Structures are given as structure tokens and as C-alpha cells.
Amino acid sequence: MPNNDEQQLPLFDLELSPSKEQPTTENVVDREDAAPIKESRYSKYIVYVDESGDHGMQTIDPNYPLFVLALCVFHKRHYSEKVVSALEKFKFNHFGHDQVVLHENEIRKEKGEFNIFRSKEEKFAFMDELTQIIERSNFILISCVIDKRQLKGHADANANPYHIALGFCLETLFEFLQEKGQEKKQTHVVVECRGRKEDNELELEFRRICDGANRLSRQLPLDVRFSDKKAMSSGLQLADLVARPIGLSVFKPEQENRAFDVLKRKFYCEGGRDAVGSDYEGYGLKIFPSPDSEKPR
């Protein structure tokens, strides 16, 4: 994926390049009336999480027997300067205001705010424009698809599908942060509130994984943040839009899936920038249980 770090404007004043107007760090430290600039303890990335399907194992929907967890990892500068503004403009163009939350299920079923299409062509144009925004937005995609049908007879049949998927995704997220030299800084992971009981269980599992109960056997500097469903979070809305296409690519691989064709180039992959769009299975995308019944890598 293209490197936007040098192409974007700085997110904070402290990131400005040295110039006559902006003294260098050395000059600032030498001045008696100025304090030295401190390096941020937070990473350059922000993560938004959403899911598709039901993580319960009591009943399995034959029409969609999967649970999908999707993490969208954004560089904060690109997210704040490009992604948020693109979604806001999209809303103004189609609704006249920005007080609408883009939700895949409601768009697909034309419910609520999305009962606006006068024809199939109009809905297609709406979806096409939204897909283009996703395509132009630079983010890294990390996802795990749990096939609940296969999990039934697996050694981990009694495990919570959400927890299985979360473990894989957080381990892979940490590997990405290592690659970017951000593994010693705190990265926030934003999830949508689902209910007090569910949120408490998720937070406990999240912290258990980060405290060392992971494949890497090390502490992960990640912090979970819960966001209200009514929050106008652009990142959470994008995560909501990508989760189901990922699931459908696994459940119905023969079905046309333009959204997933775009998402292929977003997945974290083995070969880095030179291999975008390939070598992502088992890395940015894990299907569990796998045919050989391995645990997530």
C-alpha cells in the first residue's frame, strides 16, 4: 500500500518539519525558556473493530453459519485528514446532513434512513460510491472467520467464537505494530458497545490476552475502548461495512463480491507492500477451524 506518512500534512504541530518558522528539537532544548519536546507514548495507529454474524453456539443460522471479527487499522494522520472528511461529504451529498450512521445491515435491507432509493440503479450508485471511498481509504485489515459448523465438532467447541477470533486478531495486530516500530507504544482498539454483560466479558478476555495469554507469550500494549452505538465514529462505520463481505467470501466464494475484491488489497499479508492482494490467508485473514484443524497462527 502507498506510504502516506510523507504525503500528508502533520497531524500535530510537533510533527512539523524543521524550518525557519519552526525551530528544531535541538534549538528548543537549548533555549532556557522552552521545555524539550517529549515523544508521544501513543502509537501512530488507531484500530476500529466490528463483527458480522452471531457468536453464540446454541443455534447456528444455516443461511450464515459464521462469526466474523474485523479490525481496521488506520494511520491516525490519514484517518483524521482523509477518511473522516470523505465519509462526511458522502453523507452530506446523500442525506443533506451528517447525523446518520452507516450500517451495512440497514443499507442492505433499506431500513430507516436508507429507505431513500427510488430504483435499483440508484442504490447501486450509492453502494458503488461507498465502495470507492473504502478503496481509496488506506487501512490495514485483520480478520478472523469462525465457521461455527466446523467448530461444533472441534476441540475448541466450548470456546467462545468471539474470544477465539479476538486472540488471533490481537496477535496479528501486534505483529503489524512490530513491523512499523510501534510495538512499545500504546495502541487503542475501539469496539462498539453491545451490552454491559457482553462488554465486561470482552474486556476481561481482551486484558487476559494482552497480559500474556497469547501465542507470542508476551504482554501486548493494547488498550480497549468502548464506543456507544450512537457515536458518529467513521472508523467503526467502515469496520461495520467490511465485516459481512469477508464472511460472504468464505461462505459463498462463488458469489460475485465486489466489496471483497476491494478488500483483498487491504489485508495484512506475508509479503508486505510488494504482495498486497495475495498471501493474506493465514496472516491478515484466518479461517478457523482450518482444514488441518490448526489453531490460529
PDB file of C-alpha atoms in Angstrom:
ATOM      1  CA  MET A   1       0.000   0.000   0.000  1.00  0.00           C
ATOM      2  CA  PRO A   2       1.215   3.526  -0.669  1.00  0.00           C
ATOM      3  CA  ASN A   3       3.065   5.203   2.169  1.00  0.00           C
ATOM      4  CA  ASN A   4       1.146   8.326   3.142  1.00  0.00           C
ATOM      5  CA  ASP A   5       3.356   9.360   6.040  1.00  0.00           C
ATOM      6  CA  GLU A   6       5.374  11.784   3.920  1.00  0.00           C
ATOM      7  CA  GLN A   7       2.468  12.870   1.701  1.00  0.00           C
ATOM      8  CA  GLN A   8       0.032  14.028   4.391  1.00  0.00           C
ATOM      9  CA  LEU A   9       0.159  17.195   6.436  1.00  0.00           C
ATOM     10  CA  PRO A  10       1.316  16.666  10.028  1.00  0.00           C
ATOM     11  CA  LEU A  11      -1.381  15.670  12.489  1.00  0.00           C
ATOM     12  CA  PHE A  12       0.128  17.705  15.310  1.00  0.00           C
ATOM     13  CA  ASP A  13       2.265  20.841  15.331  1.00  0.00           C
ATOM     14  CA  LEU A  14       5.059  18.885  16.984  1.00  0.00           C
ATOM     15  CA  GLU A  15       5.381  16.804  13.802  1.00  0.00           C
ATOM     16  CA  LEU A  16       6.218  19.793  11.610  1.00  0.00           C
ATOM     17  CA  SER A  17       9.481  19.586   9.697  1.00  0.00           C
ATOM     18  CA  PRO A  18      12.257  21.912  10.865  1.00  0.00           C
ATOM     19  CA  SER A  19      12.119  25.334   9.214  1.00  0.00           C
ATOM     20  CA  LYS A  20      12.859  28.957   9.958  1.00  0.00           C
ATOM     21  CA  GLU A  21       9.407  29.320  11.465  1.00  0.00           C
ATOM     22  CA  GLN A  22       9.572  26.025  13.369  1.00  0.00           C
ATOM     23  CA  PRO A  23      12.758  25.577  15.445  1.00  0.00           C
ATOM     24  CA  THR A  24      14.411  22.164  15.546  1.00  0.00           C
ATOM     25  CA  THR A  25      14.201  19.989  18.624  1.00  0.00           C
ATOM     26  CA  GLU A  26      17.831  20.794  19.406  1.00  0.00           C
ATOM     27  CA  ASN A  27      17.177  24.518  19.299  1.00  0.00           C
ATOM     28  CA  VAL A  28      14.144  24.163  21.523  1.00  0.00           C
ATOM     29  CA  VAL A  29      16.073  22.144  24.092  1.00  0.00           C
ATOM     30  CA  ASP A  30      18.895  24.719  24.121  1.00  0.00           C
ATOM     31  CA  ARG A  31      16.503  27.582  24.822  1.00  0.00           C
ATOM     32  CA  GLU A  32      16.212  28.296  28.525  1.00  0.00           C
ATOM     33  CA  ASP A  33      12.550  29.324  28.223  1.00  0.00           C
ATOM     34  CA  ALA A  34      11.361  26.168  26.465  1.00  0.00           C
ATOM     35  CA  ALA A  35      10.881  22.577  27.599  1.00  0.00           C
ATOM     36  CA  PRO A  36      12.164  19.710  25.452  1.00  0.00           C
ATOM     37  CA  ILE A  37       9.621  18.036  23.167  1.00  0.00           C
ATOM     38  CA  LYS A  38       8.532  14.684  24.581  1.00  0.00           C
ATOM     39  CA  GLU A  39       7.913  11.719  22.323  1.00  0.00           C
ATOM     40  CA  SER A  40       4.312  10.538  22.447  1.00  0.00           C
ATOM     41  CA  ARG A  41       3.617   7.337  24.356  1.00  0.00           C
ATOM     42  CA  TYR A  42       0.825   6.531  21.916  1.00  0.00           C
ATOM     43  CA  SER A  43       1.347   4.749  18.614  1.00  0.00           C
ATOM     44  CA  LYS A  44       0.612   6.291  15.216  1.00  0.00           C
ATOM     45  CA  TYR A  45      -2.246   3.843  14.667  1.00  0.00           C
ATOM     46  CA  ILE A  46      -5.856   3.548  15.770  1.00  0.00           C
ATOM     47  CA  VAL A  47      -7.911   0.357  15.428  1.00  0.00           C
ATOM     48  CA  TYR A  48     -11.665   0.002  14.894  1.00  0.00           C
ATOM     49  CA  VAL A  49     -13.441  -3.328  15.341  1.00  0.00           C
ATOM     50  CA  ASP A  50     -16.767  -4.766  14.239  1.00  0.00           C
ATOM     51  CA  GLU A  51     -18.318  -8.161  13.747  1.00  0.00           C
ATOM     52  CA  SER A  52     -20.710  -9.996  11.471  1.00  0.00           C
ATOM     53  CA  GLY A  53     -22.886 -12.907  12.483  1.00  0.00           C
ATOM     54  CA  ASP A  54     -23.785 -14.323  15.874  1.00  0.00           C
ATOM     55  CA  HIS A  55     -21.031 -15.633  18.150  1.00  0.00           C
ATOM     56  CA  GLY A  56     -23.437 -17.901  20.066  1.00  0.00           C
ATOM     57  CA  MET A  57     -23.135 -21.662  19.601  1.00  0.00           C
ATOM     58  CA  GLN A  58     -26.604 -22.696  20.772  1.00  0.00           C
ATOM     59  CA  THR A  59     -28.179 -22.115  17.390  1.00  0.00           C
ATOM     60  CA  ILE A  60     -26.452 -21.876  14.021  1.00  0.00           C
ATOM     61  CA  ASP A  61     -28.120 -19.997  11.184  1.00  0.00           C
ATOM     62  CA  PRO A  62     -27.821 -22.177   8.048  1.00  0.00           C
ATOM     63  CA  ASN A  63     -28.042 -19.026   5.914  1.00  0.00           C
ATOM     64  CA  TYR A  64     -24.969 -17.522   7.572  1.00  0.00           C
ATOM     65  CA  PRO A  65     -23.261 -20.019   9.926  1.00  0.00           C
ATOM     66  CA  LEU A  66     -20.238 -17.818  10.513  1.00  0.00           C
ATOM     67  CA  PHE A  67     -18.864 -15.365  13.005  1.00  0.00           C
ATOM     68  CA  VAL A  68     -16.543 -12.699  11.584  1.00  0.00           C
ATOM     69  CA  LEU A  69     -14.356 -10.280  13.507  1.00  0.00           C
ATOM     70  CA  ALA A  70     -12.770  -7.459  11.502  1.00  0.00           C
ATOM     71  CA  LEU A  71     -10.103  -4.965  12.612  1.00  0.00           C
ATOM     72  CA  CYS A  72      -9.444  -1.840  10.530  1.00  0.00           C
ATOM     73  CA  VAL A  73      -6.051  -0.338  11.373  1.00  0.00           C
ATOM     74  CA  PHE A  74      -5.626   3.312  10.368  1.00  0.00           C
ATOM     75  CA  HIS A  75      -2.675   5.658  10.491  1.00  0.00           C
ATOM     76  CA  LYS A  76      -4.102   8.476  12.631  1.00  0.00           C
ATOM     77  CA  ARG A  77      -2.975  11.224  10.272  1.00  0.00           C
ATOM     78  CA  HIS A  78      -4.550   9.662   7.185  1.00  0.00           C
ATOM     79  CA  TYR A  79      -7.685   8.756   9.147  1.00  0.00           C
ATOM     80  CA  SER A  80      -8.254  12.257  10.505  1.00  0.00           C
ATOM     81  CA  GLU A  81      -7.387  14.141   7.318  1.00  0.00           C
ATOM     82  CA  LYS A  82      -8.799  11.881   4.594  1.00  0.00           C
ATOM     83  CA  VAL A  83     -11.147   9.160   5.818  1.00  0.00           C
ATOM     84  CA  VAL A  84     -13.353  11.176   8.152  1.00  0.00           C
ATOM     85  CA  SER A  85     -13.829  14.020   5.674  1.00  0.00           C
ATOM     86  CA  ALA A  86     -14.639  11.604   2.819  1.00  0.00           C
ATOM     87  CA  LEU A  87     -17.430   9.937   4.812  1.00  0.00           C
ATOM     88  CA  GLU A  88     -18.796  13.284   5.986  1.00  0.00           C
ATOM     89  CA  LYS A  89     -19.003  14.587   2.415  1.00  0.00           C
ATOM     90  CA  PHE A  90     -20.683  11.355   1.334  1.00  0.00           C
ATOM     91  CA  LYS A  91     -23.374  11.820   3.990  1.00  0.00           C
ATOM     92  CA  PHE A  92     -23.965  15.476   3.097  1.00  0.00           C
ATOM     93  CA  ASN A  93     -24.356  14.547  -0.575  1.00  0.00           C
ATOM     94  CA  HIS A  94     -26.857  11.745   0.024  1.00  0.00           C
ATOM     95  CA  PHE A  95     -28.730  12.823   3.155  1.00  0.00           C
ATOM     96  CA  GLY A  96     -28.207  16.584   3.450  1.00  0.00           C
ATOM     97  CA  HIS A  97     -26.751  16.145   6.950  1.00  0.00           C
ATOM     98  CA  ASP A  98     -24.174  14.026   8.737  1.00  0.00           C
ATOM     99  CA  GLN A  99     -26.340  12.675  11.562  1.00  0.00           C
ATOM    100  CA  VAL A 100     -26.693   9.223  10.071  1.00  0.00           C
ATOM    101  CA  VAL A 101     -24.711   6.112  10.991  1.00  0.00           C
ATOM    102  CA  LEU A 102     -23.722   3.962   8.022  1.00  0.00           C
ATOM    103  CA  HIS A 103     -24.790   0.440   8.948  1.00  0.00           C
ATOM    104  CA  GLU A 104     -24.379  -2.428   6.480  1.00  0.00           C
ATOM    105  CA  ASN A 105     -27.491  -4.322   7.604  1.00  0.00           C
ATOM    106  CA  GLU A 106     -29.772  -1.284   7.329  1.00  0.00           C
ATOM    107  CA  ILE A 107     -28.320  -0.256   3.963  1.00  0.00           C
ATOM    108  CA  ARG A 108     -28.745  -3.761   2.562  1.00  0.00           C
ATOM    109  CA  LYS A 109     -32.338  -4.039   3.806  1.00  0.00           C
ATOM    110  CA  GLU A 110     -33.134  -0.359   3.048  1.00  0.00           C
ATOM    111  CA  LYS A 111     -34.293   0.292   6.592  1.00  0.00           C
ATOM    112  CA  GLY A 112     -34.629   3.600   8.437  1.00  0.00           C
ATOM    113  CA  GLU A 113     -32.535   6.378   6.927  1.00  0.00           C
ATOM    114  CA  PHE A 114     -31.700   4.139   3.973  1.00  0.00           C
ATOM    115  CA  ASN A 115     -35.236   3.895   2.623  1.00  0.00           C
ATOM    116  CA  ILE A 116     -34.287   6.519   0.064  1.00  0.00           C
ATOM    117  CA  PHE A 117     -33.611   4.589  -3.130  1.00  0.00           C
ATOM    118  CA  ARG A 118     -36.090   5.078  -5.981  1.00  0.00           C
ATOM    119  CA  SER A 119     -34.556   2.348  -8.120  1.00  0.00           C
ATOM    120  CA  LYS A 120     -32.022  -0.461  -8.113  1.00  0.00           C
ATOM    121  CA  GLU A 121     -29.745   1.748 -10.193  1.00  0.00           C
ATOM    122  CA  GLU A 122     -29.833   4.469  -7.547  1.00  0.00           C
ATOM    123  CA  LYS A 123     -28.963   2.002  -4.782  1.00  0.00           C
ATOM    124  CA  PHE A 124     -26.168   0.544  -6.922  1.00  0.00           C
ATOM    125  CA  ALA A 125     -24.712   4.035  -7.461  1.00  0.00           C
ATOM    126  CA  PHE A 126     -24.884   4.670  -3.693  1.00  0.00           C
ATOM    127  CA  MET A 127     -23.076   1.425  -2.922  1.00  0.00           C
ATOM    128  CA  ASP A 128     -20.554   1.990  -5.694  1.00  0.00           C
ATOM    129  CA  GLU A 129     -19.613   5.402  -4.296  1.00  0.00           C
ATOM    130  CA  LEU A 130     -19.272   3.931  -0.805  1.00  0.00           C
ATOM    131  CA  THR A 131     -17.079   1.129  -2.161  1.00  0.00           C
ATOM    132  CA  GLN A 132     -14.861   3.721  -3.858  1.00  0.00           C
ATOM    133  CA  ILE A 133     -14.383   5.512  -0.521  1.00  0.00           C
ATOM    134  CA  ILE A 134     -13.303   2.223   1.063  1.00  0.00           C
ATOM    135  CA  GLU A 135     -10.971   1.552  -1.875  1.00  0.00           C
ATOM    136  CA  ARG A 136      -9.332   4.992  -1.593  1.00  0.00           C
ATOM    137  CA  SER A 137      -9.009   4.800   2.194  1.00  0.00           C
ATOM    138  CA  ASN A 138      -5.688   3.372   3.301  1.00  0.00           C
ATOM    139  CA  PHE A 139      -6.023   0.926   6.162  1.00  0.00           C
ATOM    140  CA  ILE A 140      -4.759  -2.499   7.130  1.00  0.00           C
ATOM    141  CA  LEU A 141      -7.368  -5.223   7.507  1.00  0.00           C
ATOM    142  CA  ILE A 142      -7.033  -8.047  10.028  1.00  0.00           C
ATOM    143  CA  SER A 143      -9.873 -10.530  10.279  1.00  0.00           C
ATOM    144  CA  CYS A 144     -10.851 -13.952  11.566  1.00  0.00           C
ATOM    145  CA  VAL A 145     -13.776 -16.007  10.262  1.00  0.00           C
ATOM    146  CA  ILE A 146     -15.113 -18.724  12.545  1.00  0.00           C
ATOM    147  CA  ASP A 147     -17.103 -21.464  10.809  1.00  0.00           C
ATOM    148  CA  LYS A 148     -19.441 -22.490  13.625  1.00  0.00           C
ATOM    149  CA  ARG A 149     -20.480 -25.658  11.798  1.00  0.00           C
ATOM    150  CA  GLN A 150     -16.902 -26.934  11.874  1.00  0.00           C
ATOM    151  CA  LEU A 151     -16.295 -25.632  15.397  1.00  0.00           C
ATOM    152  CA  LYS A 152     -19.116 -27.848  16.743  1.00  0.00           C
ATOM    153  CA  GLY A 153     -17.017 -30.990  16.454  1.00  0.00           C
ATOM    154  CA  HIS A 154     -13.670 -29.334  17.196  1.00  0.00           C
ATOM    155  CA  ALA A 155     -11.517 -29.499  20.308  1.00  0.00           C
ATOM    156  CA  ASP A 156     -12.401 -25.827  20.944  1.00  0.00           C
ATOM    157  CA  ALA A 157     -16.155 -26.437  20.589  1.00  0.00           C
ATOM    158  CA  ASN A 158     -16.839 -24.979  24.046  1.00  0.00           C
ATOM    159  CA  ALA A 159     -14.802 -21.837  23.439  1.00  0.00           C
ATOM    160  CA  ASN A 160     -16.445 -18.520  22.638  1.00  0.00           C
ATOM    161  CA  PRO A 161     -16.029 -17.822  18.893  1.00  0.00           C
ATOM    162  CA  TYR A 162     -15.553 -14.125  19.651  1.00  0.00           C
ATOM    163  CA  HIS A 163     -12.680 -14.908  22.018  1.00  0.00           C
ATOM    164  CA  ILE A 164     -11.009 -17.256  19.525  1.00  0.00           C
ATOM    165  CA  ALA A 165     -11.198 -14.596  16.804  1.00  0.00           C
ATOM    166  CA  LEU A 166     -10.051 -11.838  19.162  1.00  0.00           C
ATOM    167  CA  GLY A 167      -6.933 -13.759  20.165  1.00  0.00           C
ATOM    168  CA  PHE A 168      -5.829 -14.254  16.566  1.00  0.00           C
ATOM    169  CA  CYS A 169      -6.576 -10.667  15.572  1.00  0.00           C
ATOM    170  CA  LEU A 170      -4.741  -9.088  18.521  1.00  0.00           C
ATOM    171  CA  GLU A 171      -1.678 -11.283  17.957  1.00  0.00           C
ATOM    172  CA  THR A 172      -1.600 -10.291  14.296  1.00  0.00           C
ATOM    173  CA  LEU A 173      -2.156  -6.633  15.180  1.00  0.00           C
ATOM    174  CA  PHE A 174       0.883  -6.739  17.441  1.00  0.00           C
ATOM    175  CA  GLU A 175       2.988  -8.266  14.654  1.00  0.00           C
ATOM    176  CA  PHE A 176       1.919  -5.401  12.392  1.00  0.00           C
ATOM    177  CA  LEU A 177       2.874  -2.853  15.064  1.00  0.00           C
ATOM    178  CA  GLN A 178       6.262  -4.540  15.414  1.00  0.00           C
ATOM    179  CA  GLU A 179       6.739  -4.169  11.680  1.00  0.00           C
ATOM    180  CA  LYS A 180       6.032  -0.438  11.996  1.00  0.00           C
ATOM    181  CA  GLY A 181       8.261   0.064  15.050  1.00  0.00           C
ATOM    182  CA  GLN A 182       5.265   0.937  17.237  1.00  0.00           C
ATOM    183  CA  GLU A 183       5.198  -2.177  19.441  1.00  0.00           C
ATOM    184  CA  LYS A 184       6.405  -0.354  22.571  1.00  0.00           C
ATOM    185  CA  LYS A 185       3.733   2.326  22.387  1.00  0.00           C
ATOM    186  CA  GLN A 186       0.108   2.098  23.419  1.00  0.00           C
ATOM    187  CA  THR A 187      -2.426   1.461  20.672  1.00  0.00           C
ATOM    188  CA  HIS A 188      -6.132   1.931  21.282  1.00  0.00           C
ATOM    189  CA  VAL A 189      -8.619  -0.620  19.974  1.00  0.00           C
ATOM    190  CA  VAL A 190     -12.164   0.765  19.648  1.00  0.00           C
ATOM    191  CA  VAL A 191     -15.160  -1.579  19.778  1.00  0.00           C
ATOM    192  CA  GLU A 192     -18.880  -0.859  19.756  1.00  0.00           C
ATOM    193  CA  CYS A 193     -20.856  -1.349  22.975  1.00  0.00           C
ATOM    194  CA  ARG A 194     -23.106  -4.414  22.899  1.00  0.00           C
ATOM    195  CA  GLY A 195     -24.436  -4.529  26.458  1.00  0.00           C
ATOM    196  CA  ARG A 196     -22.956  -4.434  29.956  1.00  0.00           C
ATOM    197  CA  LYS A 197     -22.565  -8.225  30.328  1.00  0.00           C
ATOM    198  CA  GLU A 198     -21.071  -8.702  26.856  1.00  0.00           C
ATOM    199  CA  ASP A 199     -18.766  -5.699  27.237  1.00  0.00           C
ATOM    200  CA  ASN A 200     -17.483  -6.895  30.630  1.00  0.00           C
ATOM    201  CA  GLU A 201     -16.770 -10.370  29.228  1.00  0.00           C
ATOM    202  CA  LEU A 202     -14.993  -8.885  26.209  1.00  0.00           C
ATOM    203  CA  GLU A 203     -12.880  -6.560  28.343  1.00  0.00           C
ATOM    204  CA  LEU A 204     -11.810  -9.432  30.617  1.00  0.00           C
ATOM    205  CA  GLU A 205     -10.803 -11.573  27.626  1.00  0.00           C
ATOM    206  CA  PHE A 206      -9.058  -8.630  25.949  1.00  0.00           C
ATOM    207  CA  ARG A 207      -6.968  -7.949  29.038  1.00  0.00           C
ATOM    208  CA  ARG A 208      -6.252 -11.663  29.556  1.00  0.00           C
ATOM    209  CA  ILE A 209      -4.858 -11.891  26.024  1.00  0.00           C
ATOM    210  CA  CYS A 210      -2.830  -8.691  26.431  1.00  0.00           C
ATOM    211  CA  ASP A 211      -1.436  -9.859  29.784  1.00  0.00           C
ATOM    212  CA  GLY A 212       0.311 -12.752  28.061  1.00  0.00           C
ATOM    213  CA  ALA A 213      -2.308 -15.421  27.270  1.00  0.00           C
ATOM    214  CA  ASN A 214      -1.435 -15.348  23.584  1.00  0.00           C
ATOM    215  CA  ARG A 215       0.580 -17.285  21.007  1.00  0.00           C
ATOM    216  CA  LEU A 216       3.512 -14.884  21.464  1.00  0.00           C
ATOM    217  CA  SER A 217       3.555 -15.389  25.264  1.00  0.00           C
ATOM    218  CA  ARG A 218       4.186 -11.702  25.862  1.00  0.00           C
ATOM    219  CA  GLN A 219       2.361  -8.610  27.012  1.00  0.00           C
ATOM    220  CA  LEU A 220       0.666  -6.593  24.291  1.00  0.00           C
ATOM    221  CA  PRO A 221       0.490  -2.773  24.742  1.00  0.00           C
ATOM    222  CA  LEU A 222      -3.122  -2.565  23.561  1.00  0.00           C
ATOM    223  CA  ASP A 223      -5.996  -0.792  25.275  1.00  0.00           C
ATOM    224  CA  VAL A 224      -9.681  -1.449  24.552  1.00  0.00           C
ATOM    225  CA  ARG A 225     -12.151   1.441  24.338  1.00  0.00           C
ATOM    226  CA  PHE A 226     -15.925   1.004  24.124  1.00  0.00           C
ATOM    227  CA  SER A 227     -17.931   3.332  21.915  1.00  0.00           C
ATOM    228  CA  ASP A 228     -21.673   3.975  22.176  1.00  0.00           C
ATOM    229  CA  LYS A 229     -23.732   2.744  19.210  1.00  0.00           C
ATOM    230  CA  LYS A 230     -24.912   6.317  18.613  1.00  0.00           C
ATOM    231  CA  ALA A 231     -21.386   7.674  18.276  1.00  0.00           C
ATOM    232  CA  MET A 232     -20.568   9.029  14.838  1.00  0.00           C
ATOM    233  CA  SER A 233     -17.300   7.112  14.552  1.00  0.00           C
ATOM    234  CA  SER A 234     -16.132   6.927  10.935  1.00  0.00           C
ATOM    235  CA  GLY A 235     -13.781   4.074  11.796  1.00  0.00           C
ATOM    236  CA  LEU A 236     -16.486   1.936  13.372  1.00  0.00           C
ATOM    237  CA  GLN A 237     -18.778   2.579  10.419  1.00  0.00           C
ATOM    238  CA  LEU A 238     -16.122   1.400   7.974  1.00  0.00           C
ATOM    239  CA  ALA A 239     -15.419  -1.677  10.086  1.00  0.00           C
ATOM    240  CA  ASP A 240     -19.151  -2.462  10.021  1.00  0.00           C
ATOM    241  CA  LEU A 241     -19.180  -2.211   6.223  1.00  0.00           C
ATOM    242  CA  VAL A 242     -16.291  -4.644   5.674  1.00  0.00           C
ATOM    243  CA  ALA A 243     -17.167  -7.485   8.072  1.00  0.00           C
ATOM    244  CA  ARG A 244     -20.031  -9.131   6.141  1.00  0.00           C
ATOM    245  CA  PRO A 245     -18.305  -9.130   2.704  1.00  0.00           C
ATOM    246  CA  ILE A 246     -15.427 -11.007   4.345  1.00  0.00           C
ATOM    247  CA  GLY A 247     -17.849 -13.604   5.714  1.00  0.00           C
ATOM    248  CA  LEU A 248     -19.607 -13.996   2.377  1.00  0.00           C
ATOM    249  CA  SER A 249     -16.286 -14.559   0.616  1.00  0.00           C
ATOM    250  CA  VAL A 250     -15.836 -17.640   2.800  1.00  0.00           C
ATOM    251  CA  PHE A 251     -19.442 -18.869   2.901  1.00  0.00           C
ATOM    252  CA  LYS A 252     -20.224 -18.270  -0.778  1.00  0.00           C
ATOM    253  CA  PRO A 253     -16.880 -17.994  -2.574  1.00  0.00           C
ATOM    254  CA  GLU A 254     -18.525 -18.477  -5.980  1.00  0.00           C
ATOM    255  CA  GLN A 255     -20.831 -15.479  -5.498  1.00  0.00           C
ATOM    256  CA  GLU A 256     -19.850 -12.110  -7.008  1.00  0.00           C
ATOM    257  CA  ASN A 257     -18.456  -9.948  -4.219  1.00  0.00           C
ATOM    258  CA  ARG A 258     -17.092  -6.632  -5.460  1.00  0.00           C
ATOM    259  CA  ALA A 259     -16.626  -5.333  -1.933  1.00  0.00           C
ATOM    260  CA  PHE A 260     -14.314  -8.229  -1.093  1.00  0.00           C
ATOM    261  CA  ASP A 261     -12.392  -7.729  -4.339  1.00  0.00           C
ATOM    262  CA  VAL A 262     -11.534  -4.275  -2.995  1.00  0.00           C
ATOM    263  CA  LEU A 263     -10.766  -5.563   0.500  1.00  0.00           C
ATOM    264  CA  LYS A 264      -8.237  -8.131  -0.770  1.00  0.00           C
ATOM    265  CA  ARG A 265      -5.696  -5.324  -1.150  1.00  0.00           C
ATOM    266  CA  LYS A 266      -6.229  -4.197   2.452  1.00  0.00           C
ATOM    267  CA  PHE A 267      -5.334  -7.417   4.260  1.00  0.00           C
ATOM    268  CA  TYR A 268      -2.154  -7.702   6.248  1.00  0.00           C
ATOM    269  CA  CYS A 269      -0.099 -10.178   4.228  1.00  0.00           C
ATOM    270  CA  GLU A 270       3.092 -12.189   4.396  1.00  0.00           C
ATOM    271  CA  GLY A 271       4.936 -10.327   1.655  1.00  0.00           C
ATOM    272  CA  GLY A 272       4.339  -6.744   2.825  1.00  0.00           C
ATOM    273  CA  ARG A 273       3.733  -3.953   0.321  1.00  0.00           C
ATOM    274  CA  ASP A 274       5.059  -5.997  -2.584  1.00  0.00           C
ATOM    275  CA  ALA A 275       2.403  -8.693  -2.087  1.00  0.00           C
ATOM    276  CA  VAL A 276      -0.791  -6.712  -1.467  1.00  0.00           C
ATOM    277  CA  GLY A 277      -3.818  -8.650  -2.617  1.00  0.00           C
ATOM    278  CA  SER A 278      -2.140 -12.032  -2.135  1.00  0.00           C
ATOM    279  CA  ASP A 279      -0.568 -14.185   0.590  1.00  0.00           C
ATOM    280  CA  TYR A 280      -3.017 -12.885   3.179  1.00  0.00           C
ATOM    281  CA  GLU A 281      -4.745 -16.154   4.106  1.00  0.00           C
ATOM    282  CA  GLY A 282      -3.409 -17.325   7.447  1.00  0.00           C
ATOM    283  CA  TYR A 283      -1.996 -13.828   8.070  1.00  0.00           C
ATOM    284  CA  GLY A 284      -4.464 -10.975   7.714  1.00  0.00           C
ATOM    285  CA  LEU A 285      -7.327 -13.398   7.167  1.00  0.00           C
ATOM    286  CA  LYS A 286      -7.656 -16.545   9.254  1.00  0.00           C
ATOM    287  CA  ILE A 287     -10.418 -19.095   8.735  1.00  0.00           C
ATOM    288  CA  PHE A 288     -10.972 -21.291  11.776  1.00  0.00           C
ATOM    289  CA  PRO A 289     -11.161 -24.230  12.113  1.00  0.00           C
ATOM    290  CA  SER A 290      -8.816 -24.718   9.195  1.00  0.00           C
ATOM    291  CA  PRO A 291      -8.931 -27.956   7.159  1.00  0.00           C
ATOM    292  CA  ASP A 292      -5.971 -29.348   9.095  1.00  0.00           C
ATOM    293  CA  SER A 293      -7.522 -28.242  12.410  1.00  0.00           C
ATOM    294  CA  GLU A 294      -4.705 -25.902  13.354  1.00  0.00           C
ATOM    295  CA  LYS A 295      -5.200 -23.170  15.895  1.00  0.00           C
ATOM    296  CA  PRO A 296      -4.830 -19.602  14.590  1.00  0.00           C
ATOM    297  CA  ARG A 297      -1.236 -18.903  13.591  1.00  0.00           C
TER     298      ARG A 297
END
